[in-house]
Short mmCIF file of N, CA and C in Angstrom, two decimals:
data_model
loop_
_atom_site.label_atom_id
_atom_site.label_comp_id
_atom_site.label_asym_id
_atom_site.label_seq_id
_atom_site.Cartn_x
_atom_site.Cartn_y
_atom_site.Cartn_z
N MET A 241 -23.08 9.49 -7.59
CA MET A 241 -21.67 9.71 -7.29
C MET A 241 -20.87 9.67 -8.59
N GLU A 242 -19.96 10.62 -8.72
CA GLU A 242 -19.04 10.60 -9.85
C GLU A 242 -17.77 9.87 -9.43
N TYR A 243 -17.29 9.02 -10.31
CA TYR A 243 -16.08 8.26 -10.04
C TYR A 243 -14.91 8.99 -10.68
N ASN A 244 -13.97 9.42 -9.86
CA ASN A 244 -12.87 10.22 -10.38
C ASN A 244 -11.78 9.36 -10.99
N SER A 245 -10.81 10.02 -11.59
CA SER A 245 -9.74 9.30 -12.29
C SER A 245 -8.89 8.46 -11.34
N GLN A 246 -8.81 8.85 -10.07
CA GLN A 246 -8.04 8.08 -9.09
C GLN A 246 -8.61 6.67 -8.96
N VAL A 247 -9.93 6.56 -8.84
CA VAL A 247 -10.57 5.25 -8.71
C VAL A 247 -10.43 4.47 -10.00
N LYS A 248 -10.66 5.12 -11.11
CA LYS A 248 -10.57 4.44 -12.40
C LYS A 248 -9.15 3.93 -12.65
N ASN A 249 -8.15 4.73 -12.29
CA ASN A 249 -6.76 4.30 -12.48
C ASN A 249 -6.42 3.09 -11.61
N ARG A 250 -6.95 3.06 -10.39
CA ARG A 250 -6.71 1.91 -9.52
C ARG A 250 -7.29 0.64 -10.15
N LEU A 251 -8.48 0.76 -10.71
CA LEU A 251 -9.11 -0.40 -11.33
C LEU A 251 -8.43 -0.80 -12.63
N LYS A 252 -7.94 0.16 -13.38
CA LYS A 252 -7.18 -0.17 -14.59
C LYS A 252 -5.90 -0.91 -14.23
N ARG A 253 -5.28 -0.50 -13.12
CA ARG A 253 -4.07 -1.17 -12.66
C ARG A 253 -4.40 -2.63 -12.30
N ALA A 254 -5.50 -2.83 -11.60
CA ALA A 254 -5.91 -4.19 -11.23
C ALA A 254 -6.23 -5.01 -12.48
N GLU A 255 -6.88 -4.38 -13.44
CA GLU A 255 -7.21 -5.06 -14.69
C GLU A 255 -5.93 -5.55 -15.39
N GLY A 256 -4.93 -4.68 -15.44
CA GLY A 256 -3.65 -5.06 -16.05
C GLY A 256 -2.97 -6.17 -15.29
N GLN A 257 -3.07 -6.13 -13.96
CA GLN A 257 -2.46 -7.18 -13.15
C GLN A 257 -3.15 -8.53 -13.39
N ILE A 258 -4.46 -8.52 -13.53
CA ILE A 258 -5.20 -9.75 -13.80
C ILE A 258 -4.81 -10.31 -15.16
N ARG A 259 -4.71 -9.43 -16.17
CA ARG A 259 -4.26 -9.89 -17.48
C ARG A 259 -2.86 -10.51 -17.39
N GLY A 260 -2.02 -9.87 -16.59
CA GLY A 260 -0.67 -10.40 -16.40
C GLY A 260 -0.68 -11.75 -15.72
N VAL A 261 -1.56 -11.94 -14.76
CA VAL A 261 -1.68 -13.23 -14.08
C VAL A 261 -2.11 -14.31 -15.07
N LEU A 262 -3.08 -14.01 -15.90
CA LEU A 262 -3.53 -14.99 -16.89
C LEU A 262 -2.39 -15.35 -17.84
N HIS A 263 -1.62 -14.37 -18.23
CA HIS A 263 -0.46 -14.61 -19.11
C HIS A 263 0.56 -15.50 -18.39
N MET A 264 0.79 -15.21 -17.11
CA MET A 264 1.73 -16.02 -16.33
C MET A 264 1.26 -17.46 -16.24
N MET A 265 -0.04 -17.65 -16.05
CA MET A 265 -0.61 -19.00 -15.96
C MET A 265 -0.44 -19.75 -17.28
N GLU A 266 -0.68 -19.04 -18.39
CA GLU A 266 -0.52 -19.66 -19.71
C GLU A 266 0.91 -20.10 -19.95
N LYS A 267 1.86 -19.35 -19.40
CA LYS A 267 3.28 -19.68 -19.54
C LYS A 267 3.73 -20.72 -18.52
N GLY A 268 2.85 -21.05 -17.56
CA GLY A 268 3.20 -22.05 -16.55
C GLY A 268 4.19 -21.55 -15.52
N GLU A 269 4.12 -20.26 -15.19
CA GLU A 269 5.07 -19.70 -14.23
C GLU A 269 4.79 -20.20 -12.82
N ASP A 270 5.76 -20.01 -11.98
CA ASP A 270 5.71 -20.48 -10.60
C ASP A 270 4.48 -19.95 -9.88
N CYS A 271 3.83 -20.81 -9.10
CA CYS A 271 2.59 -20.44 -8.42
C CYS A 271 2.82 -19.31 -7.41
N ARG A 272 4.00 -19.23 -6.82
CA ARG A 272 4.28 -18.15 -5.86
C ARG A 272 4.23 -16.79 -6.54
N ASP A 273 4.75 -16.73 -7.77
CA ASP A 273 4.71 -15.48 -8.52
C ASP A 273 3.27 -15.13 -8.92
N VAL A 274 2.51 -16.14 -9.31
CA VAL A 274 1.11 -15.93 -9.68
C VAL A 274 0.33 -15.40 -8.48
N VAL A 275 0.52 -16.02 -7.33
CA VAL A 275 -0.20 -15.60 -6.12
C VAL A 275 0.23 -14.18 -5.72
N ALA A 276 1.50 -13.85 -5.87
CA ALA A 276 1.96 -12.50 -5.54
C ALA A 276 1.25 -11.47 -6.41
N GLN A 277 1.10 -11.76 -7.69
CA GLN A 277 0.41 -10.83 -8.59
C GLN A 277 -1.08 -10.77 -8.29
N LEU A 278 -1.67 -11.90 -7.92
CA LEU A 278 -3.09 -11.90 -7.53
C LEU A 278 -3.30 -11.04 -6.28
N ASN A 279 -2.37 -11.13 -5.34
CA ASN A 279 -2.46 -10.31 -4.13
C ASN A 279 -2.35 -8.82 -4.47
N ALA A 280 -1.49 -8.49 -5.41
CA ALA A 280 -1.35 -7.09 -5.83
C ALA A 280 -2.66 -6.59 -6.45
N ALA A 281 -3.30 -7.42 -7.26
CA ALA A 281 -4.57 -7.04 -7.87
C ALA A 281 -5.65 -6.89 -6.80
N LYS A 282 -5.65 -7.79 -5.84
CA LYS A 282 -6.63 -7.72 -4.76
C LYS A 282 -6.45 -6.44 -3.95
N THR A 283 -5.21 -6.07 -3.69
CA THR A 283 -4.92 -4.84 -2.95
C THR A 283 -5.42 -3.62 -3.72
N ALA A 284 -5.20 -3.60 -5.03
CA ALA A 284 -5.66 -2.48 -5.85
C ALA A 284 -7.19 -2.38 -5.80
N ILE A 285 -7.87 -3.50 -5.84
CA ILE A 285 -9.33 -3.51 -5.77
C ILE A 285 -9.80 -3.07 -4.38
N ASP A 286 -9.16 -3.57 -3.33
CA ASP A 286 -9.52 -3.16 -1.97
C ASP A 286 -9.36 -1.65 -1.78
N ARG A 287 -8.31 -1.09 -2.33
CA ARG A 287 -8.09 0.35 -2.21
C ARG A 287 -9.13 1.13 -2.99
N ALA A 288 -9.53 0.61 -4.15
CA ALA A 288 -10.58 1.27 -4.92
C ALA A 288 -11.89 1.26 -4.13
N ILE A 289 -12.20 0.15 -3.50
CA ILE A 289 -13.40 0.06 -2.67
C ILE A 289 -13.34 1.10 -1.56
N GLY A 290 -12.20 1.21 -0.90
CA GLY A 290 -12.04 2.18 0.17
C GLY A 290 -12.26 3.61 -0.30
N VAL A 291 -11.70 3.95 -1.46
CA VAL A 291 -11.86 5.30 -2.00
C VAL A 291 -13.33 5.56 -2.34
N ILE A 292 -13.98 4.59 -2.96
CA ILE A 292 -15.39 4.76 -3.34
C ILE A 292 -16.26 4.94 -2.10
N VAL A 293 -16.08 4.07 -1.12
CA VAL A 293 -16.91 4.15 0.09
C VAL A 293 -16.65 5.46 0.84
N SER A 294 -15.39 5.83 1.00
CA SER A 294 -15.09 7.05 1.76
C SER A 294 -15.59 8.30 1.05
N THR A 295 -15.47 8.34 -0.27
CA THR A 295 -15.95 9.49 -1.03
C THR A 295 -17.47 9.58 -0.93
N ASN A 296 -18.13 8.45 -1.08
CA ASN A 296 -19.59 8.43 -0.97
C ASN A 296 -20.03 8.81 0.44
N LEU A 297 -19.34 8.31 1.45
CA LEU A 297 -19.67 8.65 2.83
C LEU A 297 -19.55 10.15 3.06
N GLU A 298 -18.47 10.72 2.58
CA GLU A 298 -18.27 12.16 2.75
C GLU A 298 -19.40 12.96 2.11
N GLU A 299 -19.78 12.57 0.89
CA GLU A 299 -20.86 13.27 0.19
C GLU A 299 -22.19 13.12 0.93
N CYS A 300 -22.48 11.91 1.39
CA CYS A 300 -23.76 11.66 2.07
C CYS A 300 -23.83 12.38 3.42
N VAL A 301 -22.73 12.36 4.16
CA VAL A 301 -22.70 13.05 5.46
C VAL A 301 -22.89 14.55 5.24
N ARG A 302 -22.19 15.10 4.27
CA ARG A 302 -22.30 16.53 3.98
C ARG A 302 -23.76 16.88 3.63
N GLN A 303 -24.39 16.06 2.82
CA GLN A 303 -25.77 16.32 2.42
C GLN A 303 -26.72 16.22 3.62
N ASN A 304 -26.52 15.22 4.46
CA ASN A 304 -27.37 15.07 5.65
C ASN A 304 -27.21 16.26 6.59
N VAL A 305 -25.99 16.71 6.76
CA VAL A 305 -25.75 17.86 7.65
C VAL A 305 -26.44 19.10 7.08
N LEU A 306 -26.33 19.32 5.78
CA LEU A 306 -26.99 20.47 5.16
C LEU A 306 -28.51 20.41 5.31
N ASN A 307 -29.04 19.19 5.29
CA ASN A 307 -30.49 19.00 5.43
C ASN A 307 -30.93 18.90 6.88
N GLY A 308 -29.98 18.98 7.82
CA GLY A 308 -30.31 18.88 9.23
C GLY A 308 -30.71 17.47 9.65
N GLU A 309 -30.24 16.47 8.91
CA GLU A 309 -30.60 15.07 9.19
C GLU A 309 -29.48 14.37 9.95
N ASP A 310 -29.86 13.28 10.60
CA ASP A 310 -28.90 12.45 11.34
C ASP A 310 -27.96 11.75 10.36
N THR A 311 -26.71 11.59 10.73
CA THR A 311 -25.73 10.94 9.86
C THR A 311 -25.40 9.52 10.27
N SER A 312 -25.95 9.05 11.38
CA SER A 312 -25.55 7.74 11.90
C SER A 312 -25.89 6.60 10.95
N GLU A 313 -27.02 6.66 10.25
CA GLU A 313 -27.40 5.59 9.33
C GLU A 313 -26.46 5.55 8.12
N VAL A 314 -26.06 6.71 7.64
CA VAL A 314 -25.14 6.79 6.51
C VAL A 314 -23.80 6.17 6.89
N VAL A 315 -23.32 6.47 8.08
CA VAL A 315 -22.05 5.91 8.54
C VAL A 315 -22.18 4.40 8.70
N LYS A 316 -23.28 3.93 9.25
CA LYS A 316 -23.50 2.49 9.42
C LYS A 316 -23.50 1.78 8.06
N GLN A 317 -24.14 2.37 7.07
CA GLN A 317 -24.16 1.77 5.73
C GLN A 317 -22.75 1.68 5.14
N ALA A 318 -21.96 2.72 5.35
CA ALA A 318 -20.58 2.71 4.84
C ALA A 318 -19.76 1.62 5.51
N VAL A 319 -19.91 1.49 6.82
CA VAL A 319 -19.19 0.45 7.54
C VAL A 319 -19.63 -0.93 7.05
N ASP A 320 -20.93 -1.11 6.84
CA ASP A 320 -21.42 -2.38 6.33
C ASP A 320 -20.84 -2.72 4.97
N LEU A 321 -20.73 -1.70 4.10
CA LEU A 321 -20.12 -1.93 2.78
C LEU A 321 -18.67 -2.39 2.91
N LEU A 322 -17.94 -1.75 3.81
CA LEU A 322 -16.53 -2.13 3.99
C LEU A 322 -16.42 -3.54 4.56
N ILE A 323 -17.29 -3.90 5.48
CA ILE A 323 -17.27 -5.24 6.04
C ILE A 323 -17.58 -6.28 4.97
N LYS A 324 -18.58 -6.02 4.15
CA LYS A 324 -18.95 -6.95 3.09
C LYS A 324 -17.83 -7.13 2.07
N SER A 325 -17.02 -6.12 1.90
CA SER A 325 -15.95 -6.20 0.89
C SER A 325 -14.77 -7.04 1.36
N ARG A 326 -14.77 -7.41 2.61
CA ARG A 326 -13.65 -8.22 3.15
C ARG A 326 -13.88 -9.67 2.97
#
């Protein structure tokens, strides 16, 4: 699977948010602000996971259909990945 710029940008955003959280902690900022930024980073990571899984699922289903194979196992694996990410 190739990872497109959309996924990479989401992860770069999360990376920047984590750096910002560490900076906030070093400055002793309010814990509510720190937690808000951690939640924003978590959301960015969750969205990246969703994009990766859905893109991979689409590619795998397309390939199975072209090969005349069943797609149910591919879908089950994608659902399992999403469940594990929670």
